[in-house]
mmCIF file of C-alpha atoms in Angstrom:
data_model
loop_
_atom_site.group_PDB
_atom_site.id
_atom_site.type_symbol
_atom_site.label_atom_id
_atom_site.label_comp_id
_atom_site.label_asym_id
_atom_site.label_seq_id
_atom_site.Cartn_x
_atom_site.Cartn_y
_atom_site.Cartn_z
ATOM 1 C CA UNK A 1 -1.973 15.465 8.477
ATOM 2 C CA UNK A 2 -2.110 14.037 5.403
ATOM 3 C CA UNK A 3 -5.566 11.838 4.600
ATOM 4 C CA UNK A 4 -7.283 9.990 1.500
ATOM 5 C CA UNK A 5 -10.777 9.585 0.615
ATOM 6 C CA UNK A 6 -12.345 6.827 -1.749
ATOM 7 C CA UNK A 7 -16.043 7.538 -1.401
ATOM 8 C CA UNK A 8 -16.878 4.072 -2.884
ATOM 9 C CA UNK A 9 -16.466 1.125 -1.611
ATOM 10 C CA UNK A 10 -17.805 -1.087 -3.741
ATOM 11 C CA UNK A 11 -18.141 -0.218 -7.709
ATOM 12 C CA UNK A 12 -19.430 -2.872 -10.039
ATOM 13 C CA UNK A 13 -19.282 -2.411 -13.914
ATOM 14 C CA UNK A 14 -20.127 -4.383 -17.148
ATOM 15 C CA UNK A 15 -17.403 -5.614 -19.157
ATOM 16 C CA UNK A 16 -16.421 -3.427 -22.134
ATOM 17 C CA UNK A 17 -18.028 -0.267 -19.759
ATOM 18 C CA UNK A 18 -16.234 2.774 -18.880
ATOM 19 C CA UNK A 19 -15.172 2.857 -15.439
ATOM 20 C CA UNK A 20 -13.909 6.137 -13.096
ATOM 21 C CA UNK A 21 -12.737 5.642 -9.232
ATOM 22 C CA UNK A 22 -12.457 8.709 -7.371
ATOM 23 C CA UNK A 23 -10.093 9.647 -5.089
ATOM 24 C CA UNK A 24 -9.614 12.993 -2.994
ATOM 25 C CA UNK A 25 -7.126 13.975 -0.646
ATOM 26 C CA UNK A 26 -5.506 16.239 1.597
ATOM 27 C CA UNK A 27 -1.778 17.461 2.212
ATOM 28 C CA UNK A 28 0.007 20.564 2.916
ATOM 29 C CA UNK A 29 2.904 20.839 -0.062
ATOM 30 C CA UNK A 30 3.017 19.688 -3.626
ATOM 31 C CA UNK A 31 1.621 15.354 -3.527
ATOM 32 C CA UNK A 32 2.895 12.557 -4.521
ATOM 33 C CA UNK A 33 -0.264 10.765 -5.738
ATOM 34 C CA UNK A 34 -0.598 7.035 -7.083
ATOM 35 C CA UNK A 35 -2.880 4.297 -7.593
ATOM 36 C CA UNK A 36 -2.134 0.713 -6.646
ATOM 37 C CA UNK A 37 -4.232 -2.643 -7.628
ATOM 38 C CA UNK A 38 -4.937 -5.679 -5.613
ATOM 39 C CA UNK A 39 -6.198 -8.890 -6.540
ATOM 40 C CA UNK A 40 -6.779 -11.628 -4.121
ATOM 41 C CA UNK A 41 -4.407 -13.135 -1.870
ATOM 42 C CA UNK A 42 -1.484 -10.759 -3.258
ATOM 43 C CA UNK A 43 0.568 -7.950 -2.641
ATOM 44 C CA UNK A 44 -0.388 -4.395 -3.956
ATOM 45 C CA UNK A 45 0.962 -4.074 -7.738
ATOM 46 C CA UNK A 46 1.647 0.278 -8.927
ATOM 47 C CA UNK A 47 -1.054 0.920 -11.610
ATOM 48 C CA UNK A 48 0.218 5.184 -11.794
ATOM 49 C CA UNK A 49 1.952 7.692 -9.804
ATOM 50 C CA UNK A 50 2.035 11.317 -10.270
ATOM 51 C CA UNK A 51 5.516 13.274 -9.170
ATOM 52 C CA UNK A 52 4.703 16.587 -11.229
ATOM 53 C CA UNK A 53 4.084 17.634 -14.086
ATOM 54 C CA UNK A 54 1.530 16.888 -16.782
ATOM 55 C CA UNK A 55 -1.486 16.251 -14.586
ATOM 56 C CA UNK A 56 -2.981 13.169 -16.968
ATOM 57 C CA UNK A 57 -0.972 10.354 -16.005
ATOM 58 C CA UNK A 58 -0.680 7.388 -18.043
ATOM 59 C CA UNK A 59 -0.370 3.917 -16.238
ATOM 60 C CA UNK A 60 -0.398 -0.106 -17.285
ATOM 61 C CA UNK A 61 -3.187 -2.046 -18.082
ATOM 62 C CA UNK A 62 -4.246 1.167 -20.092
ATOM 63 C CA UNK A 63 -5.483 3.155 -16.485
ATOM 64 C CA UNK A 64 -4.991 6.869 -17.017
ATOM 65 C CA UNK A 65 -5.291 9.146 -13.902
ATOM 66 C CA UNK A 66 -5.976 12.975 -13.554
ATOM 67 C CA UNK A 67 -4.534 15.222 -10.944
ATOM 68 C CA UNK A 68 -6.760 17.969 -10.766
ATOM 69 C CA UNK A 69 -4.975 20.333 -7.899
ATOM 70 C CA UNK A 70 -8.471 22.725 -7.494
ATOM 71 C CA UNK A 71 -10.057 19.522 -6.731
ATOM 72 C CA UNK A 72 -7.481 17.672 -4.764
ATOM 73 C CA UNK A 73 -8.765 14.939 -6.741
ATOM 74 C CA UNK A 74 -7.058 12.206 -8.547
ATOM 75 C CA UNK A 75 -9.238 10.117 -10.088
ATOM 76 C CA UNK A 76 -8.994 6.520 -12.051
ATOM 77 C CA UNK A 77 -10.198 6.073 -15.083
ATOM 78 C CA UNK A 78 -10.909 3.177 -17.922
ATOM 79 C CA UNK A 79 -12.282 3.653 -20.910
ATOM 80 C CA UNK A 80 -12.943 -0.034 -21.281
ATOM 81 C CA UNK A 81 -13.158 -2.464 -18.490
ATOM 82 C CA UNK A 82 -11.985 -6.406 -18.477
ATOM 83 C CA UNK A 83 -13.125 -9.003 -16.680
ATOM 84 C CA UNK A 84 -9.521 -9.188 -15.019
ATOM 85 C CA UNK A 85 -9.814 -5.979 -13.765
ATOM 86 C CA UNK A 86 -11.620 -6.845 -11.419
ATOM 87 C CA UNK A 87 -9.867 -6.443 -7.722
ATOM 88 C CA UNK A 88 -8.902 -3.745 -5.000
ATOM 89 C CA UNK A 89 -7.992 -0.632 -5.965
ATOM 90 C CA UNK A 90 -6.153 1.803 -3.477
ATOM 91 C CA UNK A 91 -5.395 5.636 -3.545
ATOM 92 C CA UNK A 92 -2.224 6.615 -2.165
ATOM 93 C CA UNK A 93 -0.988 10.205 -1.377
ATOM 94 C CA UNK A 94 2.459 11.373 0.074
ATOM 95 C CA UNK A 95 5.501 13.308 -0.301
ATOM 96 C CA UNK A 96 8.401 14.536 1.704
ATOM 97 C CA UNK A 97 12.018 13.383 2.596
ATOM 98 C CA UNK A 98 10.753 9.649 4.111
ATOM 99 C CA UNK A 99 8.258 8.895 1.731
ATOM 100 C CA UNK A 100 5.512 7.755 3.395
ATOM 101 C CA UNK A 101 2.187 7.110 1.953
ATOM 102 C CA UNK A 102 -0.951 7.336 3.114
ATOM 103 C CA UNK A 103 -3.678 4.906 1.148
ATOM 104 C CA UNK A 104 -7.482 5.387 1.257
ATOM 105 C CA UNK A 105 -9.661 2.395 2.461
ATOM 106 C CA UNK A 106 -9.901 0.854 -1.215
ATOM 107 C CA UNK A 107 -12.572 0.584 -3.674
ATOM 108 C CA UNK A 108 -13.632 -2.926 -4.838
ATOM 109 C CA UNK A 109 -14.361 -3.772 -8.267
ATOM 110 C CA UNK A 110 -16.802 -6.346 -9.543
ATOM 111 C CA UNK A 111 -17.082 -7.002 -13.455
ATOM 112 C CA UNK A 112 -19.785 -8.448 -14.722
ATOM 113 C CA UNK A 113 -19.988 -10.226 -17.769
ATOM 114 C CA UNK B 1 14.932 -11.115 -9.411
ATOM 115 C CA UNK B 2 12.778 -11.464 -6.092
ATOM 116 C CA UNK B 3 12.232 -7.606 -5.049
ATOM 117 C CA UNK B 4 10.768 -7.820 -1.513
ATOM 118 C CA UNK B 5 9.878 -11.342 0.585
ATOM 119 C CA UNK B 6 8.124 -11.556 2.951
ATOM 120 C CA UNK B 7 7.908 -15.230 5.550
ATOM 121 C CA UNK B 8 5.766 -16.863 6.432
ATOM 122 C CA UNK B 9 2.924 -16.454 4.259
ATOM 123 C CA UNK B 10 0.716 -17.547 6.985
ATOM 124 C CA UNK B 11 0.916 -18.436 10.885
ATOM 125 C CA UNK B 12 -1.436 -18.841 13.780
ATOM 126 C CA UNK B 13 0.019 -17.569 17.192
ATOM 127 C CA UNK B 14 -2.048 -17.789 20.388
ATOM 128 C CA UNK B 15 -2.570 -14.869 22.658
ATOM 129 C CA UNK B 16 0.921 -13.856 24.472
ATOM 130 C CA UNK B 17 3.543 -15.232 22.116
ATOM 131 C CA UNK B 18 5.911 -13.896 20.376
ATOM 132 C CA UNK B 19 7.037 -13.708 16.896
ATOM 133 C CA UNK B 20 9.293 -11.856 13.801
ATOM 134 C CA UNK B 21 7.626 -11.258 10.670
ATOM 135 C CA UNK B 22 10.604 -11.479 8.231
ATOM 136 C CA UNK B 23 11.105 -9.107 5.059
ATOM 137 C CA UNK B 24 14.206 -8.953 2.982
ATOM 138 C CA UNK B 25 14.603 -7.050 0.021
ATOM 139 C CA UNK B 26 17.479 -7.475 -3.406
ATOM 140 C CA UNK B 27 17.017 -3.652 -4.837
ATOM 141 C CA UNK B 28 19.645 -2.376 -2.491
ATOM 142 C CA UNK B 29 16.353 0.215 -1.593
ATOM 143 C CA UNK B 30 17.081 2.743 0.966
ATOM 144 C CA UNK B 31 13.491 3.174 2.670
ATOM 145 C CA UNK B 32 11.685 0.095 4.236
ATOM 146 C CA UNK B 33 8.272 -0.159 5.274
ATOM 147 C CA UNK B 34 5.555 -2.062 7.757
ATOM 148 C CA UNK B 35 2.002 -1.712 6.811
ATOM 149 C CA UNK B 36 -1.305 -3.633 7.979
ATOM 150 C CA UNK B 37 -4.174 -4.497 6.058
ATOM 151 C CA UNK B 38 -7.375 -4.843 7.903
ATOM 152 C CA UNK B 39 -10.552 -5.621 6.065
ATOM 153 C CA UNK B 40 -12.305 -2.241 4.674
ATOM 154 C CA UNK B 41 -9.346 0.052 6.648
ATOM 155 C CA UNK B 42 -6.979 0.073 3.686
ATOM 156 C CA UNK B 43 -3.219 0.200 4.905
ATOM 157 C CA UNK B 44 -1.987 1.717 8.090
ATOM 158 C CA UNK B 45 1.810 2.346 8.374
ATOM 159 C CA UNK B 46 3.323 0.775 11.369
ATOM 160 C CA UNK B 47 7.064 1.628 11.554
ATOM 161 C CA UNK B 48 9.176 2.811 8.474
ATOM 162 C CA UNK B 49 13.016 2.807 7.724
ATOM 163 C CA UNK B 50 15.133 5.568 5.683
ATOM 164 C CA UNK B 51 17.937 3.377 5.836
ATOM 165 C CA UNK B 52 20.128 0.924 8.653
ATOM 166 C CA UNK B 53 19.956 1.818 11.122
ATOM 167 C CA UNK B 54 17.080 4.093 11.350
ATOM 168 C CA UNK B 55 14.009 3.677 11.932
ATOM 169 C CA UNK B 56 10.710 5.359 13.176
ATOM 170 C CA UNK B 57 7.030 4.957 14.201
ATOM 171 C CA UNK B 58 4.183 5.668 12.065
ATOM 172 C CA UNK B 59 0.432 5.529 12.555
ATOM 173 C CA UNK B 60 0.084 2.483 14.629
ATOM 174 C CA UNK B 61 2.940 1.261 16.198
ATOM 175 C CA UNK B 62 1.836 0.094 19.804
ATOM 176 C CA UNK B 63 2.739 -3.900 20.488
ATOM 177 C CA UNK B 64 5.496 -4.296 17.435
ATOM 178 C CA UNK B 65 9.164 -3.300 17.065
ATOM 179 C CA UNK B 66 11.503 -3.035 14.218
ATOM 180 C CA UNK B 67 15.659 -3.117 13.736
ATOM 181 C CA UNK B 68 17.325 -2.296 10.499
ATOM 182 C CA UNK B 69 20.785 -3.276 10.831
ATOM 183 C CA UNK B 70 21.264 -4.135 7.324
ATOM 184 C CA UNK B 71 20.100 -2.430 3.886
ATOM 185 C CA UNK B 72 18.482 -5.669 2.908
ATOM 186 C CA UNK B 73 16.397 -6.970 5.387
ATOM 187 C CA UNK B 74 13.295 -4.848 7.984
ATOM 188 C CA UNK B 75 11.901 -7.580 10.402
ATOM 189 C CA UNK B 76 8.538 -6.777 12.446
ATOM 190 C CA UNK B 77 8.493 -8.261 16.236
ATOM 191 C CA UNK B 78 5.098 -8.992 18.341
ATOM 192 C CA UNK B 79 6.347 -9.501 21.501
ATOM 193 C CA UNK B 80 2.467 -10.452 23.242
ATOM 194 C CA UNK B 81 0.852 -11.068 20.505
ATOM 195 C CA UNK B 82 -3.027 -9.698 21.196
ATOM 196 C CA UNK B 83 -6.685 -10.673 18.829
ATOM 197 C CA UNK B 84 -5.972 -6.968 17.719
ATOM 198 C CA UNK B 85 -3.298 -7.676 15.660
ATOM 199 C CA UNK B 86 -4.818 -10.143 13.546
ATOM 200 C CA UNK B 87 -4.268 -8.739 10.390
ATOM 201 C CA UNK B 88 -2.837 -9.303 6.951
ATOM 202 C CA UNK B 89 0.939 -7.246 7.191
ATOM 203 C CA UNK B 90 2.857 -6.198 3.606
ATOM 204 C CA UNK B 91 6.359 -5.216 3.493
ATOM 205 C CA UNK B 92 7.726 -2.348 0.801
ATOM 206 C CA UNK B 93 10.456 -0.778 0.292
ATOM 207 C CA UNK B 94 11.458 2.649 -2.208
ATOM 208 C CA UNK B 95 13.485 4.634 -2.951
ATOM 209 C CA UNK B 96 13.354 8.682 -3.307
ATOM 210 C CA UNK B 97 12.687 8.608 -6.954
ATOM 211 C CA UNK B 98 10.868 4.880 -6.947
ATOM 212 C CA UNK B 99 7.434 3.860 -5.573
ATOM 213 C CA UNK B 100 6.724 1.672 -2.971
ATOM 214 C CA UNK B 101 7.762 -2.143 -4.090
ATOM 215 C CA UNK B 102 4.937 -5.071 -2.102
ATOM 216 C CA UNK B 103 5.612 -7.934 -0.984
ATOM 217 C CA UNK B 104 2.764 -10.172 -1.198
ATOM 218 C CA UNK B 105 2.336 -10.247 2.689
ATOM 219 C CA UNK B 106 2.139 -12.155 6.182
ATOM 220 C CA UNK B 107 -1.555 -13.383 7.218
ATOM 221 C CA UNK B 108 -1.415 -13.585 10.673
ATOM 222 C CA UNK B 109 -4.388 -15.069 13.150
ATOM 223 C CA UNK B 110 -3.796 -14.454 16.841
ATOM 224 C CA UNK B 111 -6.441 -16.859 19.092
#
C-alpha cells in the first residue's frame, strides 16, 4: 500500500530564512510525487509535481523539490521564506491508471517576522 | 472559469439526517474525487470516479455514497449522518496527465 510520511508537524522559520520540508514515502512502481499548499479556510492549491524525469523539480512561488529515488524522499525546499508562506503544506504520492493520491498528515508553517 | 465547486460551504446536520454534498466541475475532467480533512490526519480518500458512471471506494468509505451520471458533476450522500463525520470534505478532479484540481471544500458539523 502506498503511504506518506511528513515527520514534522509543525516548522516555524524567520522571514528571509531558508526553509526544507521533508517528505518520504512508499510505493511499489515508478511515483507520482507532488506538493500541495494550504492556507486557511481554502482548498489545497499544486505548489510541484514530479511525473519523471529530471529529479529537481521546479514549482511556483519559487519552491523547488528533489526526488531522490535511494531515499524515497521528496523534499521541499526555499531558499528564502515570506511571510505569506506561511500555511499547510501536504505531500502527496501516487500513480497508476485511477490516479489516486495518497497525502501525508501536513506540515504547518509559521513565519516569523 | 470556475474549475471545481463545491456547496454549501458550511452546514450543521444533527445526528441521523441526511444530506448531498454537491461538486460540479467545467474542465470536462475524467477522474473525480471525495476526500476528508480531519485536523492533523491530512486527507483520506473516500470514493473516487474514472469517469460516469463509475465509481469506487477508497480508504474510508463506510456511511457515504456517490453516483456519477454525468462528466460534470460527483455528489457525496450521508444518509445517517454520525459525530464521526464531522469533518471538512474537498472535491478534485484530474485528469491522466493533470493533477488533482480543489475545490475549496464543505465544513460540515454533525451534533
Amino acid at each position: 500500500a502506498q503511504s506518506v510520511t511528513q515527520p514534522d508537524i509543525h516548522i516555524t522559520v524567520s522571514e528571509g530564512a531558508s526553509l526544507e520540508l521533508r517528505c518520504n514515502y512508499s510505493y511499489g512502481a515508478t511515483p507520482y510525487l507532488f506538493w500541495y499548499v494550504q492556507s486557511p479556510g481554502q482548498g489545497l492549491q499544486l505548489l510541484l509535481k514530479y511525473f519523471s524525469g529530471d529529479t529537481l523539480v521546479q514549482g511556483i512561488k519559487g519552491f523547488e523539490a528533489e526526488f531522490k529515488r535511494s531515499q524515497s524522499s521528496f523534499n521541499l525546499r526555499k531558499p528564502s521564506v515570506h511571510w505569506s508562506d506561511a500555511a499547510e503544506y501536504f505531500c502527496a504520492v501516487g500513480g497508476g491508471s485511477n490516479y489516486k493520491l495518497t497525502f501525508g498528515k501536513g506540515t504547518l508553517l509559521t513565519v516569523n517576522p | 472559469n470556475a474549475g471545481v465547486t463545491q456547496t454549501p460551504k458550511f452546514r450543521i446536520l444533527k445526528i441521523g439526517q441526511s444530506m448531498t454534498l454537491q461538486c460540479t466541475q467545467d474542465m470536462n475532467h475524467n477522474y473525480m474525487y471525495w476526500y476528508r480533512q480531519d485536523p492533523g490526519m491530512g486527507l483520506k480518500l473516500i470514493y473516487y470516479s474514472v469517469g460516469a458512471g463509475i465509481t469506487d471506494k477508497g480508504e474510508v468509505p463506510n456511511g457515504y455514497n456517490v453516483s456519477r451520471s454525468t462528466t460534470e458533476d460527483f455528489p457525496l450522500r450521508l444518509e445517517l449522518a454520525a459525530p464521526s463525520q464531522t469533518s471538512v470534505y474537498f472535491c478534485a478532479s484530474s485528469t491522466p496527465e493533470t493533477p488533482l484540481h480543489f475545490g475549496n471544500g464543505t465544513r460540515l458539523t454533525v451534533t
